[in-house]
Amino acid sequence: MRFGHFDDEAREYVITTPRTPRPWINYLGTEELFGLVSHTGSGYTFYRDARFRRLTRYRYNSVPTDAGGRYFYIRDGNDFWTPGWAPVRRELDRYECRHGLSYTVITGERNGIRAEVLCFVPLGAAAEVHRVRLTNLSGRPRTLQLFSLAEFCLWNAWDDQTNYQRNLSIGEVEIDGSAIYHTTEYRERRSHFAVYAVNAPLAGFDTDRESFLGAWNGWSEPQAVVDGRSRNSVASGWSPIGSHQLAMDLAPGEERSCVFVLGYVENPADEKWERPGVVNKARARELLARFASDAQVDAALAELKAYWTVMLSSYRVATGDPRVDRMVNIWNPYNCMVTFNISRSASYFETGIGRGMGFRDSNQDLLGFVHLVPARARERILDIAATQLPDGSAYHQYQPLTKRGNNDIGSGFNDDPLWLIEGVAAYVEETGDLAILDESVPFDNDPAIAAPLFEHLKRSFHHVLANLGPHSLPLIGRADWNDCLNLNCFSETPDESFQTTGNRTGRSAESVFIAGLFVHAAPLYAALAETVGHAGEAVAAREHAGRMARTVLAHGWDGEWFLRAYDFFGNPVGSAACEEGQIFIEPQGFCVMAGIGVAEGQARKALDAVKARLATPHGIVLQQPAYTRYHVELGEISSYPPGYKENAGVFCHNNPWIIIAETVIGRGEHAFEYWRKLAPAFREEISEVHRLEPYAYAQMIAGRDAPRHGEAKNSWLTGAAAWNYVAITQHILGVRPELGGLRVHPCLPKELPEVTITRRCRGAEYRIAIRNRGDGGAPALRVNSTPIAGTLVPWAPPGTVVEIEVEV
Ligand code: BGC
Ligand code: NOJ
């Protein structure tokens, strides 16, 4: 069952009923100011840091769900309604929400009045624009009152929800014509404020929540709207809001629009005040003047759409299957850009006050967006690397505003450093920018101990070698990619973090997954070493990789699949000998991706075991059998009920490793089949089971041990976006940049017989036409009509077009 449909031409998902299973959201903003907007218009806005610069308030896990947002109430005689249906929930004659690329349009109709609300953040502006367009579809003149609503958050979103003894007394506003200024704490240490304004004269306003709502009402029935009359309230303490009242007379057929702007403004310290006690509004007025007319709004929206057109032109495909095309051309790269911008900070499952930017997460996100915004990827890499510690280990997270490592979590996740190699390699392969390896980058943000970026990679690589366990496999530390496999923590106390508690210092618990990742990263590292003249280091790295691969086959092979780990006591994890948790997905994926056991046959066996034991109609579960009791020696993984999260849920992040592994052994049918199982555009058909947005990846889909098998949770902010994109574009469709050229090596299923791809890279354009006659054969390439040996197409000069024909 569907709740809407894709409009590929417009690059929109069109939701046709407000009664979706859960709020289905979109993101506004591309640079600094971001908004989350659901299909009813709910959600919130922040500037750069969702914790420290929250502009508007939102209530997580609230009842009714999805409380707080940009609300526009239309009062028509004694009737009143909201175009997004909620929060008033008066039935609409027509409802539609179009989630596009960084904009959303919600349209509601009732009793012959149409209200269309367009929301977006223009490029280069720290402001959300909300254009409300009212049309009188009836044959008679109508008199309407329009009320807007934004509830201000007192900036620090954590304090805002916890410190009421203070924050109920600090709220301040200023009102200036049709502009409402939120100025809480501006008198002291803040030099920023918010403004919420409209380009029309007001019939009234409110800035005090209780005056607007009435003491006992909710957003569904604000007293000011019920009465048709704002109170002209001036907030002082309690909860400041911004609400405008506009009176509208509409002749039959008449259409009128007004533009609301919710902006964020910073003033230099010596320009804070216009006169004592009066905020300097010059910058705000400049901002508002940029979006004061319909024509300006149209132009800004057109500019935003053009920005996306250019960005998405770096990889375009036509396969004949619209579901594949819309994932690859539109929604998956869009999802990747959202993870680039927001990391794991703010979604409908992440409150924006918890996690900072993850070291491993950010490096992996890079794999999915590096071709879209290479310059920003470069900046991101340098930020991440600057949080690395001098011994090669890494802070697990850092804060986006300060860019400093987060001490609450610290370091000790022993996979982290290797992801830096993966991220930097992807960047250099995409851009050819070798100069980045010479950039001087601090360790632990301390410029006194800066070294070239290449040195950071070297320390990452050698950190693994300096931390090997009894089987010469890498020590796991607090956890590896699987945050919940906590082999050194032994937590028996509620309320402590599984990951940061305990951490026995014994050097025994080892990770086969990290071994696979090491073998995978080694050739990337070696190739980079060669390019910067460290030939000896490259040779050594390849030798270390060969040795590690042999160690995995000797001590990390269980007979039918790769082991997952050895625990603190040296017992195997993920072995047929275990009572529960006998086989895990991660080492099967990464060891095969690294080429371990491909020639010897273990790779195929491991992937067959995955198919037999882990594959379900809703994707590949993380392990089996699920843990049914708490295993203190394994940690958080066994704390989840069977079928959820790391305890045998379908983790959409690591399924692509199996997909890629299947292409390594040439099984395109299997790879595509697995990819389709997770791709939101395919799952759209079962939206009543999946329940989350059919246009964004979710972190997890409940596994077969869970009563709600197939139900997704935690959409948008997940490494699943990057890895699924890499799997389909670089391995199934098979087009990926390498240092020496563009690799074109598709591994396609029979159902995609003809595929064309346009890839822009390093200034040239590659037009690839693939004829696929079957499964697994070696591709034969002609480049500009001349056959070439192998599948690596040499880089062409910028500005040229290269025609590539591929026969599989
Ligand atoms: C979750 C993991 C997550 C971690 C972050 C755990 O509870 O299950 O998926 O990475 O918390 O701290
Ligand atoms: C989510 C975390 O953000 C990521 O770093 C981790 O790898 C997965 N959970 C799996 O535990």
Tab-separated table of C-alpha atoms and ligand atoms in Angstrom, residues 344 350 355 360-361 364 396 415 480-484 622 645-646 651 653 699, ligand 2:
chain	number	residue	atom	x	y	z
A	344	ARG	CA	23.707	11.878	13.089
A	350	GLU	CA	17.926	11.973	16.752
A	355	ARG	CA	25.589	12.931	19.355
A	360	ARG	CA	33.727	6.719	11.457
A	361	ASP	CA	30.299	7.980	10.413
A	364	GLN	CA	31.823	6.839	5.550
A	396	HIS	CA	34.896	8.805	18.425
A	415	ASP	CA	38.045	0.658	13.693
A	480	ASP	CA	34.307	-1.634	16.257
A	481	TRP	CA	31.746	-0.692	13.585
A	482	ASN	CA	29.208	-2.532	15.688
A	483	ASP	CA	28.915	-0.103	18.585
A	484	CYS	CA	27.017	-2.690	20.540
A	622	LEU	CA	22.900	-8.696	11.394
A	645	LYS	CA	18.906	-2.999	16.147
A	646	GLU	CA	22.225	-4.816	16.388
A	651	PHE	CA	21.067	-2.952	9.518
A	653	HIS	CA	24.378	0.151	6.628
A	699	GLN	CA	19.109	2.733	9.810
B	2	NOJ	C1	25.169	3.796	14.460
B	2	NOJ	C2	26.465	4.503	14.574
B	2	NOJ	O1	26.303	5.859	14.204
B	2	NOJ	C3	27.515	3.840	13.723
B	2	NOJ	O2	28.754	4.444	13.941
B	2	NOJ	C4	27.574	2.363	14.021
B	2	NOJ	O3	28.531	1.797	13.184
B	2	NOJ	C5	26.239	1.694	13.887
B	2	NOJ	N1	25.285	2.370	14.690
B	2	NOJ	C6	26.259	0.214	14.245
B	2	NOJ	O4	26.379	0.009	15.607
